[in-house]
Every structure is written in C-alpha cells, then in structure tokens.
CSV table of C-alpha atoms and ligand atoms in Angstrom, one decimal:
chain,number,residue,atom,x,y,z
A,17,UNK,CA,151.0,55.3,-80.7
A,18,UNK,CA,153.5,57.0,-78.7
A,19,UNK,CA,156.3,58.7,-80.1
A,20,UNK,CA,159.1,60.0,-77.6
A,21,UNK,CA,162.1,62.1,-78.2
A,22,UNK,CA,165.7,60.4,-76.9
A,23,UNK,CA,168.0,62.3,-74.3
A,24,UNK,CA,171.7,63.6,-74.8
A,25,UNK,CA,174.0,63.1,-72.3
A,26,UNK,CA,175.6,66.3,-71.2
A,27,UNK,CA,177.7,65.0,-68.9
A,28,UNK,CA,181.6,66.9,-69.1
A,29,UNK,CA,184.3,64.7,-67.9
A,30,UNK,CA,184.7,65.7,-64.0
A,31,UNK,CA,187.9,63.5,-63.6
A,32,UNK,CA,189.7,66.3,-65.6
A,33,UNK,CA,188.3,69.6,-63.9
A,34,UNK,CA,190.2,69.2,-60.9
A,35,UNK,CA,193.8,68.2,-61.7
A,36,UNK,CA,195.4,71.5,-62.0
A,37,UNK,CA,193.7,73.0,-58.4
A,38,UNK,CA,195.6,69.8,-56.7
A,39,UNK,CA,199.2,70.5,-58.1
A,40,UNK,CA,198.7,74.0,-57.0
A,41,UNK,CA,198.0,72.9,-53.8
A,42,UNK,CA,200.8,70.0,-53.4
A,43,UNK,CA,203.4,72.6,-54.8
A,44,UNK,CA,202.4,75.3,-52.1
A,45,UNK,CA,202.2,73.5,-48.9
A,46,UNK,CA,205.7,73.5,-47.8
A,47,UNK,CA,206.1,75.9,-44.8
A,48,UNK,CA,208.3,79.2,-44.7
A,49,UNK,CA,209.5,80.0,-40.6
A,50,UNK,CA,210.4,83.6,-42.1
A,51,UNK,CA,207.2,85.2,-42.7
A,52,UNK,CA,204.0,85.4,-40.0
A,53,UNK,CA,201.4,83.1,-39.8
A,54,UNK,CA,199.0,85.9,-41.0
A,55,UNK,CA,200.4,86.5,-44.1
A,56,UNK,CA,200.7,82.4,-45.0
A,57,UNK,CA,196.7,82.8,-44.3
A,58,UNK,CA,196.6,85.4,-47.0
A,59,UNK,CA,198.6,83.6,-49.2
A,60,UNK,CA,197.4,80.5,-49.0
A,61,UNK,CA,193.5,82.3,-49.2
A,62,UNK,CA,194.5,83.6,-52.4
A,63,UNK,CA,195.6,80.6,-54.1
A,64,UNK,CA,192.9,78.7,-52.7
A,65,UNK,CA,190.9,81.5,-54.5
A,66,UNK,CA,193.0,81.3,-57.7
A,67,UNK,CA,192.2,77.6,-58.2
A,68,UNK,CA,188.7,78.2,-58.0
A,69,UNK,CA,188.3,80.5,-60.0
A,70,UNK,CA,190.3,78.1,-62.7
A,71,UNK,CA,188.1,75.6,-61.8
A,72,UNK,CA,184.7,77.3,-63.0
A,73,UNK,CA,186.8,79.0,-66.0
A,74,UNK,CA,187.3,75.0,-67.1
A,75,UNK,CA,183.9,74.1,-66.6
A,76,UNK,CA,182.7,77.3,-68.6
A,77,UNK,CA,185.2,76.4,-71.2
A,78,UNK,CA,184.2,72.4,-71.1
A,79,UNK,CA,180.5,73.5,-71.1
A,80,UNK,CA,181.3,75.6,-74.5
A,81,UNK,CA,183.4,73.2,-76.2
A,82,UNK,CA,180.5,70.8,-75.6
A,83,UNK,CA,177.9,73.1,-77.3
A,84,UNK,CA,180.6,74.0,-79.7
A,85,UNK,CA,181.0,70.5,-81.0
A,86,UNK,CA,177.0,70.2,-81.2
A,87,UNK,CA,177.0,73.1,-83.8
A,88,UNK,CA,179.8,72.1,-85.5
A,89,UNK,CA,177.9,68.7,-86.0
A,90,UNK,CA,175.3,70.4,-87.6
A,91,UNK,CA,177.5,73.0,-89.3
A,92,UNK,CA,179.0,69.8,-91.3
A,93,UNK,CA,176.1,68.5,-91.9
A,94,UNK,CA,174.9,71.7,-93.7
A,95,UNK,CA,178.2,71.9,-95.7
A,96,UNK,CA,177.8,68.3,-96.9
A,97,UNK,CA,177.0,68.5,-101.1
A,98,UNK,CA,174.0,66.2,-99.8
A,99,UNK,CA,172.6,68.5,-97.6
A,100,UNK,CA,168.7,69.4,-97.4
A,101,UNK,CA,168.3,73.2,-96.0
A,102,UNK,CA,164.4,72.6,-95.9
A,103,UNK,CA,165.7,69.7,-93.1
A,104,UNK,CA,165.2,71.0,-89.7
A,105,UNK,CA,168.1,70.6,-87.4
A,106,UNK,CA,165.8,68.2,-85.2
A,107,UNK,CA,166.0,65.8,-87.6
A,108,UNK,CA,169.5,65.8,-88.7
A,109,UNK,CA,170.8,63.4,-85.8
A,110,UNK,CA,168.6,60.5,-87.9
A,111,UNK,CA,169.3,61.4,-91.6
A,112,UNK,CA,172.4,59.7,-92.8
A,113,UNK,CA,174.3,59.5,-95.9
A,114,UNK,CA,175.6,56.1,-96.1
A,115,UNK,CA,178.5,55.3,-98.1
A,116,UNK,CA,178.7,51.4,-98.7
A,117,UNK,CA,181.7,49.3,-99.3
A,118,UNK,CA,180.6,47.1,-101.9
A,119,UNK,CA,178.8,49.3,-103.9
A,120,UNK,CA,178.3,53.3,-105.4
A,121,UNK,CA,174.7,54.7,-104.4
A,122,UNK,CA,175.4,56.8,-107.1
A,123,UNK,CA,171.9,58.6,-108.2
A,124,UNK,CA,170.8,57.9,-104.5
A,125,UNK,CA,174.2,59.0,-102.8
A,126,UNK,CA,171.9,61.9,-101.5
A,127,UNK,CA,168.4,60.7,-100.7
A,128,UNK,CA,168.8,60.6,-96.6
A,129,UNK,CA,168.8,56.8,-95.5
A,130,UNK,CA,166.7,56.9,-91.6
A,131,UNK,CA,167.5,53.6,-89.3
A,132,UNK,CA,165.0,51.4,-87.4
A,133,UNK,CA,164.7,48.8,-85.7
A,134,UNK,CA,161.6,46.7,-85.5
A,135,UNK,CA,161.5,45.4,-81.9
A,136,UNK,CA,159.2,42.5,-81.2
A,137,UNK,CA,158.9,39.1,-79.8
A,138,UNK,CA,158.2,35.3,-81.6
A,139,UNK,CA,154.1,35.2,-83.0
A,140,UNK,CA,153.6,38.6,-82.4
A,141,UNK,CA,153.1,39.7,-86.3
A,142,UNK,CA,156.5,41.1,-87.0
A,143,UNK,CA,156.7,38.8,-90.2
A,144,UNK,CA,153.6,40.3,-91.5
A,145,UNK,CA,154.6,43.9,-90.7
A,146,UNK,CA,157.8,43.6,-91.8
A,147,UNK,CA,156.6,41.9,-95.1
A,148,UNK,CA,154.1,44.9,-95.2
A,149,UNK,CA,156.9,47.6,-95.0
A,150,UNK,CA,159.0,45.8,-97.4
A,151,UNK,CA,156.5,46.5,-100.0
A,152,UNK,CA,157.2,50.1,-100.0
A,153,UNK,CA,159.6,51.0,-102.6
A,154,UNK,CA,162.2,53.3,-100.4
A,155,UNK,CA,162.0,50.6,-97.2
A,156,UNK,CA,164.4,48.1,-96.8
A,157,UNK,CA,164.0,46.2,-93.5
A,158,UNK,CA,166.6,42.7,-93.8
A,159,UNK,CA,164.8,40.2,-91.3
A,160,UNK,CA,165.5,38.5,-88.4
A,161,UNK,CA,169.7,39.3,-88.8
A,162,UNK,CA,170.2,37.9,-85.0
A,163,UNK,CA,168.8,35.0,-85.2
A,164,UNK,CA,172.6,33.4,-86.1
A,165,UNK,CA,173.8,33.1,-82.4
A,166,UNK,CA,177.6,34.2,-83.4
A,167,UNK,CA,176.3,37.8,-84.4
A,168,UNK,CA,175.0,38.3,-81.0
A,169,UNK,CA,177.5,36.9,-79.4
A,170,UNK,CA,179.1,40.2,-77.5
A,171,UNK,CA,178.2,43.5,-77.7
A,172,UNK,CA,181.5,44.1,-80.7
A,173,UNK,CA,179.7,41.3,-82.8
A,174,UNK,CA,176.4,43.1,-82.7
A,175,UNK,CA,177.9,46.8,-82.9
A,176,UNK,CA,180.0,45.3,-86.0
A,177,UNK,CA,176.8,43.5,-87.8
A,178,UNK,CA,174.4,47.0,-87.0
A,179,UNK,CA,177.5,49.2,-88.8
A,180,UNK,CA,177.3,46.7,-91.7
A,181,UNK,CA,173.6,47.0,-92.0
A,182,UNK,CA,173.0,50.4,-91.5
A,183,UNK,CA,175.6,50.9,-93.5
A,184,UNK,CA,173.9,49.4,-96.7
A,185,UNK,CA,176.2,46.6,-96.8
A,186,UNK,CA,173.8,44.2,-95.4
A,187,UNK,CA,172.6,41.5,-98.5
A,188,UNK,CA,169.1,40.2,-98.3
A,189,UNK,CA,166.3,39.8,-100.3
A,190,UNK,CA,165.0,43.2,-98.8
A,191,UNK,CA,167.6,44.9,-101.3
A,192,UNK,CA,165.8,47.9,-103.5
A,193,UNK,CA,166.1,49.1,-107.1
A,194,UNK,CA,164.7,52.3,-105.8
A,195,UNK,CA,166.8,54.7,-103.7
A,196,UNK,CA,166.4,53.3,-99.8
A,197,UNK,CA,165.6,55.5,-97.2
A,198,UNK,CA,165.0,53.8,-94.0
A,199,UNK,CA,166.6,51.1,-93.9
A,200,UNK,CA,166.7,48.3,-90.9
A,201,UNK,CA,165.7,44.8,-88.9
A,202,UNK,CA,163.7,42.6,-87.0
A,203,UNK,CA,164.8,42.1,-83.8
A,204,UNK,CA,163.1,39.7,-81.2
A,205,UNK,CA,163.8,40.7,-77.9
A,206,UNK,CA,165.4,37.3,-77.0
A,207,UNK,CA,167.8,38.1,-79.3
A,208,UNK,CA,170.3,39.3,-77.4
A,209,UNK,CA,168.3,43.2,-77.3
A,210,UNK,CA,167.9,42.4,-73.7
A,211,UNK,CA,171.2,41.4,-72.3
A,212,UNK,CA,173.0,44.1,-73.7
A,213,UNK,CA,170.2,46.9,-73.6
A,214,UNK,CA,172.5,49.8,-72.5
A,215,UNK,CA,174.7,49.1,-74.9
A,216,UNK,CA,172.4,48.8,-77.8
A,217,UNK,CA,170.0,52.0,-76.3
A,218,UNK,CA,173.7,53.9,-76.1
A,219,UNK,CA,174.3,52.8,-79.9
A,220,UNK,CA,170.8,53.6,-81.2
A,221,UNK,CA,171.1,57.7,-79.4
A,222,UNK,CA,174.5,57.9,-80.9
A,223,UNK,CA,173.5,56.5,-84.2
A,224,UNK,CA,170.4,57.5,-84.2
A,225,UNK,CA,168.5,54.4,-84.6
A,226,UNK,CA,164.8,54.6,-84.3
A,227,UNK,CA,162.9,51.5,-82.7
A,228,UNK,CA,159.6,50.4,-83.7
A,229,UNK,CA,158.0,48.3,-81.1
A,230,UNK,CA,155.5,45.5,-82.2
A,231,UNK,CA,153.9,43.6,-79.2
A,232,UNK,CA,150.7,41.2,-78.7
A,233,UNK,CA,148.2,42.5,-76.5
A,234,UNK,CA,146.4,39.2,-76.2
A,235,UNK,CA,149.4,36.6,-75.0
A,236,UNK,CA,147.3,34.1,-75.0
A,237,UNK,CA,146.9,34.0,-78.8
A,238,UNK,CA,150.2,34.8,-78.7
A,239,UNK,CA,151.0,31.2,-76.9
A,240,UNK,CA,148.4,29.5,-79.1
A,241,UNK,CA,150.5,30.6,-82.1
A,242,UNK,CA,153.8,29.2,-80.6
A,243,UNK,CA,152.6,25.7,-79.6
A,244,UNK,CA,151.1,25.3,-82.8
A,245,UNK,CA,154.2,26.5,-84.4
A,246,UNK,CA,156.4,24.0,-82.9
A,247,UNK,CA,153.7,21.4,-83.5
A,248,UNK,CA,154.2,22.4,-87.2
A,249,UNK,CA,158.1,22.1,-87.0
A,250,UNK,CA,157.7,18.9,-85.6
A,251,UNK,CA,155.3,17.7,-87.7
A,252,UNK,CA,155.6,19.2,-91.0
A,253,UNK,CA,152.1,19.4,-92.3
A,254,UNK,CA,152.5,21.2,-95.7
A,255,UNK,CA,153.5,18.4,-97.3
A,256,UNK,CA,156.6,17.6,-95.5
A,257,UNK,CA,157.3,21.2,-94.9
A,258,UNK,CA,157.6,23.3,-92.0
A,259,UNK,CA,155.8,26.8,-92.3
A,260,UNK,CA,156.4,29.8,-89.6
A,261,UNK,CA,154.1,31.9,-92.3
A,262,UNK,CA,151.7,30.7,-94.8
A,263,UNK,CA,150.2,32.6,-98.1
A,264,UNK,CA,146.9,31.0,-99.0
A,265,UNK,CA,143.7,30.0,-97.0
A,266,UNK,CA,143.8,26.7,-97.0
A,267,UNK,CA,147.6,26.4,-95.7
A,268,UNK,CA,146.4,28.6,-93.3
A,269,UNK,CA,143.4,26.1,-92.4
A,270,UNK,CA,145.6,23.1,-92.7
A,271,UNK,CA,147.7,24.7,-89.6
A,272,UNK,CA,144.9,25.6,-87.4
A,273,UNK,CA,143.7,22.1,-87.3
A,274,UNK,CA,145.7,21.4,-84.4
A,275,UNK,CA,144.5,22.7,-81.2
A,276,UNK,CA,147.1,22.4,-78.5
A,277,UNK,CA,146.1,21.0,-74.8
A,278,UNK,CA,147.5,23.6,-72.4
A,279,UNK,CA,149.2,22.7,-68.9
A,280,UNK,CA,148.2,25.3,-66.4
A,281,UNK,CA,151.5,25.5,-64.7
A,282,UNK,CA,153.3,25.7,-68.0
A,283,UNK,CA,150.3,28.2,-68.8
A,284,UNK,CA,150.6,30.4,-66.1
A,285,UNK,CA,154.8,30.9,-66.3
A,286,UNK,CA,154.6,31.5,-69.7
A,287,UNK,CA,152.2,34.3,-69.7
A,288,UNK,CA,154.0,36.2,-66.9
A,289,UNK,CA,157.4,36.1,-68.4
A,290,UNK,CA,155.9,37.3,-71.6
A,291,UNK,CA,154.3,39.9,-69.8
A,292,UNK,CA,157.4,41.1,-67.7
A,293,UNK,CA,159.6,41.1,-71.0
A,294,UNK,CA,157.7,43.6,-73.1
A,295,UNK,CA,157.2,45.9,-70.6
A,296,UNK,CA,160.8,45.8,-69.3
A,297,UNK,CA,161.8,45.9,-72.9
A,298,UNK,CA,159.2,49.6,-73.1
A,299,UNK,CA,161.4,50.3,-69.9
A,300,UNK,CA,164.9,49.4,-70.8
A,301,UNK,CA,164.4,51.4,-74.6
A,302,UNK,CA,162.3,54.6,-73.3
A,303,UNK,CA,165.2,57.3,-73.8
A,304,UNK,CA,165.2,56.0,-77.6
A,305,UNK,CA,163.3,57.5,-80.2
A,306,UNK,CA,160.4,55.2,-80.9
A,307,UNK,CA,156.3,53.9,-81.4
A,308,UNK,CA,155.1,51.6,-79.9
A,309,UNK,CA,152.1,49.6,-82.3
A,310,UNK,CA,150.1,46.4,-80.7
A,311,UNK,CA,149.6,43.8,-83.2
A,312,UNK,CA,145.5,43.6,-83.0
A,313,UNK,CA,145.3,47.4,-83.5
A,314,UNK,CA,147.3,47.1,-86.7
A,315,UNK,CA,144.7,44.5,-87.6
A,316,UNK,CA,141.9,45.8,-87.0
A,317,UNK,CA,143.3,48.9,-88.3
A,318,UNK,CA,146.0,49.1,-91.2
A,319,UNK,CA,146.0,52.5,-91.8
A,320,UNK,CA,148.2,52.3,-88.1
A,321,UNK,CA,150.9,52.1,-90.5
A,322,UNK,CA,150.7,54.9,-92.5
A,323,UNK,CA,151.5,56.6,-88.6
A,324,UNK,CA,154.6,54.2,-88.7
A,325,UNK,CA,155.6,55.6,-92.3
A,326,UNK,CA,155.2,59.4,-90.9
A,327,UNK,CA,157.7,58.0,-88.1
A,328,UNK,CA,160.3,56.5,-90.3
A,329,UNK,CA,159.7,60.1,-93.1
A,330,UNK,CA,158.8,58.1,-96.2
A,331,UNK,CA,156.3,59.0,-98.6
A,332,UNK,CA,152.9,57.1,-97.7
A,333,UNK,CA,152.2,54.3,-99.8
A,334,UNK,CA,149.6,51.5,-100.0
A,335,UNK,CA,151.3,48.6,-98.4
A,336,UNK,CA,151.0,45.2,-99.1
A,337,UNK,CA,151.7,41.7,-97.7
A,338,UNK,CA,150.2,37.9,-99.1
A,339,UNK,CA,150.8,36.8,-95.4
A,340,UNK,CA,147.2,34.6,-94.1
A,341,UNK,CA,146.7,34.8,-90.8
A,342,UNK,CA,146.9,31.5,-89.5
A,343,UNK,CA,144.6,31.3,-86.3
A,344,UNK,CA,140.9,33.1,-87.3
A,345,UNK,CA,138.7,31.9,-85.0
A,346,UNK,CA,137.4,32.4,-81.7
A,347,UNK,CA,140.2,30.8,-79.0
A,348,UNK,CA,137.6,28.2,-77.7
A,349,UNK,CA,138.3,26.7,-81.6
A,350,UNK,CA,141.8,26.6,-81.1
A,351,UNK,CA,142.4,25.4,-77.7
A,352,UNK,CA,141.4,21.5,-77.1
A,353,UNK,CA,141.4,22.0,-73.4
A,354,UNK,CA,139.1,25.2,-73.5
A,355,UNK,CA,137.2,24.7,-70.4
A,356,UNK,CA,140.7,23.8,-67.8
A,357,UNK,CA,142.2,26.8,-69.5
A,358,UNK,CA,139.1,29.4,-68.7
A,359,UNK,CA,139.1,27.8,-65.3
A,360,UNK,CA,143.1,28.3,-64.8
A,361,UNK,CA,142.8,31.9,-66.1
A,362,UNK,CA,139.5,33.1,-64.6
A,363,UNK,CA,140.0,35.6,-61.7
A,364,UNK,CA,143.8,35.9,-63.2
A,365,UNK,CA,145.4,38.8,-64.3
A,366,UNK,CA,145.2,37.3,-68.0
A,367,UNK,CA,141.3,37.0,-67.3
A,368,UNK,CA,140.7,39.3,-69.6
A,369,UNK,CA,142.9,37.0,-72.6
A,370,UNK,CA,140.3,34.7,-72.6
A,371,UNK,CA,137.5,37.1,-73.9
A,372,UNK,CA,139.7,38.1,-76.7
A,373,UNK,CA,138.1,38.6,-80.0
A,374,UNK,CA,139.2,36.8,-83.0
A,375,UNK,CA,142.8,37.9,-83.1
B,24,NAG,C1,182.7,38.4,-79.9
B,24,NAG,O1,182.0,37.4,-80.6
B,24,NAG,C2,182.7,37.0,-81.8
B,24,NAG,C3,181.8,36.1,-82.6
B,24,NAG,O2,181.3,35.0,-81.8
B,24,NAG,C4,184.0,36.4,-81.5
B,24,NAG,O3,184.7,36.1,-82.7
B,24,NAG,C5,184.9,37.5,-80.8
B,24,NAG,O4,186.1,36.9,-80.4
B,24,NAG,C6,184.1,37.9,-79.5
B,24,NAG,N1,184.8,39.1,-79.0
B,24,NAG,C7,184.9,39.2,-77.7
B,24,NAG,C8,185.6,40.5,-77.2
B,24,NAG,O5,184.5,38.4,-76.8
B,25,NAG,C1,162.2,56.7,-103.0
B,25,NAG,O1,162.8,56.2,-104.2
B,25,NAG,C2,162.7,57.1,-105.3
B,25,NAG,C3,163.2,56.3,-106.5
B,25,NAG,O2,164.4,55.8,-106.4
B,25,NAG,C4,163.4,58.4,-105.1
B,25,NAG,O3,163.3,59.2,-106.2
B,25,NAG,C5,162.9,59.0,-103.8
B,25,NAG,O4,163.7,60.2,-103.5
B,25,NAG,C6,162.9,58.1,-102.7
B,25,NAG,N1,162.1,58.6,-101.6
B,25,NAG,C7,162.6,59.2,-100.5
B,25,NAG,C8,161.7,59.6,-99.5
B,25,NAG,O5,163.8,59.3,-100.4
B,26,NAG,C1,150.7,19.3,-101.5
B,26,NAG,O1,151.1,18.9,-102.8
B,26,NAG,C2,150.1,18.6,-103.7
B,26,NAG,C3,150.6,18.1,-105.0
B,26,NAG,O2,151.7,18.8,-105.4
B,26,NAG,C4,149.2,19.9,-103.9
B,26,NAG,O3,148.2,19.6,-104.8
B,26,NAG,C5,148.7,20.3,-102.6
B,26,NAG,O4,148.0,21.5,-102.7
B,26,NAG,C6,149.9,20.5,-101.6
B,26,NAG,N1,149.3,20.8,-100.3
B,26,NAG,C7,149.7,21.8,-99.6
B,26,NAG,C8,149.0,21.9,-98.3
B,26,NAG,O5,150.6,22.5,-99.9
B,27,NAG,C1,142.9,54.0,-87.7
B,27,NAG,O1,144.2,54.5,-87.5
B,27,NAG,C2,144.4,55.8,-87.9
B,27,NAG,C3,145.9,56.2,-87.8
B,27,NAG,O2,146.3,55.9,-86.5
B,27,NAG,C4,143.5,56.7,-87.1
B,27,NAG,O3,143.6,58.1,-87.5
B,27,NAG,C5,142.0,56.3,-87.3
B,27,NAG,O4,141.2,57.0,-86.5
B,27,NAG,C6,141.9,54.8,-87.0
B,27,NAG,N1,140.6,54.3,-87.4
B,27,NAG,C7,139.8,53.7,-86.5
B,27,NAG,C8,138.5,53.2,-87.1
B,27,NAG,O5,140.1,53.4,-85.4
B,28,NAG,C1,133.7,37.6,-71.0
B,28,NAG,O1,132.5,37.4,-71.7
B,28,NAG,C2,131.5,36.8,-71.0
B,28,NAG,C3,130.3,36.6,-71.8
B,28,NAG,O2,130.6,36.6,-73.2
B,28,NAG,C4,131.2,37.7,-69.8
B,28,NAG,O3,130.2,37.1,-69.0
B,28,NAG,C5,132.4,37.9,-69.0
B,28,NAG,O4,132.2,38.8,-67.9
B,28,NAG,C6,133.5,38.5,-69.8
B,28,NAG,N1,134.7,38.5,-69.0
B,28,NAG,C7,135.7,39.5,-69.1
B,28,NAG,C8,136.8,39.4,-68.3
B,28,NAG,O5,135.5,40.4,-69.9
C-alpha cells in the first residue's frame, strides 16, 4: 500500500504583477528638448528602478497574502464550535462538517465526515469491497453513482452530483443510523474519471477527496469474469435473472459453469488496454491523496483493509460482506479454449496471467 501526500499549487497570478511598472513607463516616455540627455538617463534609471522595486514589493505582498489566506483557513477551522484541537492541522484540509439540505445531522453535526473515492475498473472486486466497507457502522460509500450517463455528462454535471454526495445529500441504501464519517463512491475508471482527470484531480485537492484505488493484478481473471458476466446478462441463469454478484455457493457454481472460448486477437487488445488504463489512471491521480490495494492481496489477505480504515480515520472494525466469489478454480477450469489461450499468451507480457493462482 502506498499512501502519498497531494500538492498545493502556489502559483500567484503573474498577469497582475506587472501592470503598474507598464503605465509608469507609457506615462514617462514622452521627450523633454530642455533638459540634457544625461539627466533623462538619470531620470529614466530611476524610475526604471522605482518599478522594480514595486514589482518585488507586490510579489512579497502576493506571496503573504497567499500564506495569509492558508492560516486564516485553518484559523476558521479552529474557531468552528465543531472543532477538534487534538486534530493536527495536516489533517484539517480532509475533515469536513457537512451541512445537508434535506436534513439536520443534529447529534452528528460535529463528528468530521472524510471523502473518498473508490477508483476501480468492471470485475475487479469493487462490489465486494465496497459491500465490505459498507458494513462498518460510520462508512457510507453510495455505489456506482456514474453509471447514469447524464451525471457524467460534463465536468458541471459531475462537480454538481460530487457536491450533492459529499455533501450528505446523496440517497442510497448506504444511508447510516450511526453518525457518518467518511463518506463516498465507486467509480469505474470508464466512467467519465478518465476524460476529465484534471478536473476531477483539481476537485478532489481542493475538496479534499481521498481516492482508494482497487485494481486486478491478474487481467486475465479479470477478462474471464467479464465474458462470463455478459454471458449471464444474456442468458439469465438464476432463474431468469441476471446476477453481476451472487450470495451463496451454489449461485456461485451455477455461473462458473460457463467457460468462455477466447479469441486471441480479441485476447490480446483487451489485456493491453486494461493494462494501459490502470496505470495511466495511477499516473493521471498521483498528486491526490490516496492507496492503492490489488484485489488478490485483499483476498488472500483481509486484514489489507483495516490499512484502508487507518486511511479513511475510522475506528477498525470487523468487516463483513455475503458476497461469493464466483470463479474459484484454477483458470484451465474456466477457460474452454485453455490450451490456444496458453499458446497465445506464452512468451507475452501477460505470460505470467496464466500461472495465476486461484484468484
Ligand atoms: C452538462 O450536462 C448536463 C446533463 O446532461 C446538461 O443538462 C447541461 O446542459 C450540460 N452543461 C454543459 C455546460 O454542457
Ligand atoms: C461512529 O458513529 C458513532 C455512533 O453514531 C459515533 O459516536 C462515532 O463518533 C462515530 N465514529 C467516528 C470516527 O466518527
Ligand atoms: C430457482 O427457484 C427455485 C424455486 O423457487 C429454487 O428452489 C432454486 O433454488 C432457484 N435457483 C436459483 C439458482 O436461484
Ligand atoms: C496482511 O496485511 C496486513 C496489513 O497490511 C499486514 O500487516 C500483514 O503482514 C499481512 N499478512 C500477511 C500474512 O501477509
Ligand atoms: C508456470 O508454471 C509452470 C509449471 O507449473 C512452469 O513450468 C512455468 O515456468 C511457469 N511459468 C511462469 C511464467 O511462471
């Protein structure tokens, strides 16, 4: 797990520095005949050196009034009746106080309230995890909000539905009778993350929005999972029903009956473009305060989460999820074409996919 700290922009506004040096100058250039050329030198020397020296008194001044308005932030902070003096000033920037619309926190109108974001892509466990930190009594986390198309549409429809949500005036079955205090989403990185990544990184340092990055090391599992998903939407094997997530074993063995037949070409593109979008999404959102957790670890290793509840500053709790992992077994059981596909992948990149263990 890697857990990074996100950047301010210091930048001061250079477009205003230099305005008043200019006029100077325009207002002083009309020539005199009267006096000599030596004294015009002088003249001119000094005013050139008066503008300068008003130039670097403005940048001072900008330079203070920036750090002044960052200790004024946290000078408001403190004065809030909510305010926590045992909370480092670190952490203010990601503590909020949210006051909803719709409703009155009352009795929880001070516990903090932390955002996140879980960022992740299709069959990559981010239905489990999420179901996982939903069981914690202070985390809210409200689904997959951008799968509807019109809330992604532009970056003023995404900014509008994150204020909502973080805002605690998001409705979901996520809702708690305990006081929240991280509260947040699922977000696929096809979901519009990727288009409008500066926008959303900008949003998440401003707001301070911590992401939580799910991936699949193994995208071959990963592409098992999807074929046999849209198999299942096709087909609807529960009993007319189509089920992205099942809760017992046997729905779970009923799924993995179907073993897909894999086209190398189809094969081959897929696993590249999967590839290139997780690590440009690990690009794209490095200034932003995050983890990053790989499904199998956190398989093979729950107790990963209790790292992810340190990160978000809840309480540790046993977690819970009645999520069955669908596909168990070794990938030669779920791939009809087993043999093709080792021979596409062998001295591949994705080699190593094959030899994955049972997850
Ligand atoms: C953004 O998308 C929303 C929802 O689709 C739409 O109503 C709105 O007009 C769009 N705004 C801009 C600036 O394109
Ligand atoms: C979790 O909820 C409980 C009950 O509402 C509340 O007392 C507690 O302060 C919350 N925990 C955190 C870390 O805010
Ligand atoms: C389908 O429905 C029958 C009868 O309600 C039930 O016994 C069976 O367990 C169901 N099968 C699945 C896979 O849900
Ligand atoms: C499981 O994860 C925890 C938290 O990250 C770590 O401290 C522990 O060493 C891990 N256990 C194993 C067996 O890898
Ligand atoms: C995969 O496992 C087989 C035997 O189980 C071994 O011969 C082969 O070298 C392994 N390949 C990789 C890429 O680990």
């Amino acid at each position: 797990m890697e857990e990074a700290g996100r950047e301010r922009d210091r930048a001061v506004p250079a477009e205003d520095l230099g305005v008043a040096t200019k006029d100077t100058a325009v207002v002083n250039t009309k020539p005199a005949k009267r006096y000599p050329l030596a004294l015009w030198i002088a003249i001119l020397g000094l005013i050139m050196l008066v503008g300068v020296y008003i130039f670097s008194l403005s940048l001072k001044q900008n330079g203070m009034l920036f750090g002044l308005m960052q200790t004024n932030l946290i000078e408001k902070e403190r004065e809030k009746p909510c305010h926590d003096p045992s909370i480092p000033d670190t952490e203010i920037p990601y503590l909020h106080y949210p006051m909803p619309n719709t409703y009155d926190r009352k009795e929880c109108a001070c516990t903090g309230v932390r955002f996140f974001a879980i960022l992740s892509m299709q069959r990559s466990g981010s239905g489990w995890v999420e179901t996982l930190l939903n069981s914690h009594p202070n985390i809210s986390s409200n689904g997959e909000i951008f799968s509807v198309k019109e809330r992604r549409s532009n970056i003023t429809a995404i900014t509008k539905t994150l204020d909502k949500l973080y805002n605690l005036d998001w409705y979901s079955s996520a809702a708690k009778n305990e006081c929240t205090a991280a509260v947040g989403l699922k977000w696929m990185l096809n979901q519009g993350l990727m288009k409008h990544h500066q926008e959303i990184v900008e949003y998440f340092n401003r707001r301070g929005v911590s992401a939580i990055f799910l991936l699949r090391r193994n995208l071959l599992r990963r592409y098992v999972s999807i074929l046999a998903n849209a198999h299942d939407s096709a087909m609807k094997q529960l009993n007319g029903t189509h089920k992205a997530h099942v809760h017992s074993k046997h729905e779970a063995e009923i799924l993995a009956q179907y073993k897909p037949i894999i086209d190398k070409k189809t094969l081959i593109t897929e696993l590249k473009r999967s590839d290139k979008l997780a690590s440009s999404a690990l690009v794209n959102f490095k200034n932003t305060r995050h983890v990053v957790l790989y499904y199998e670890d956190v398989v093979s290793n729950r107790t990963m989460l209790m790292d992810v509840l340190d990160f978000l500053r809840v309480p540790k709790r046993k977690l819970s999820s009645r999520h069955v992992k669908i596909h168990t077994k070794r990938l030669c059981d779920h791939i009809d074409n087993w043999a093709d596909v080792n021979n596409f992948l062998k001295g591949t990149r994705f080699e190593s996919f094959l030899n994955g263990s049972r997850r």
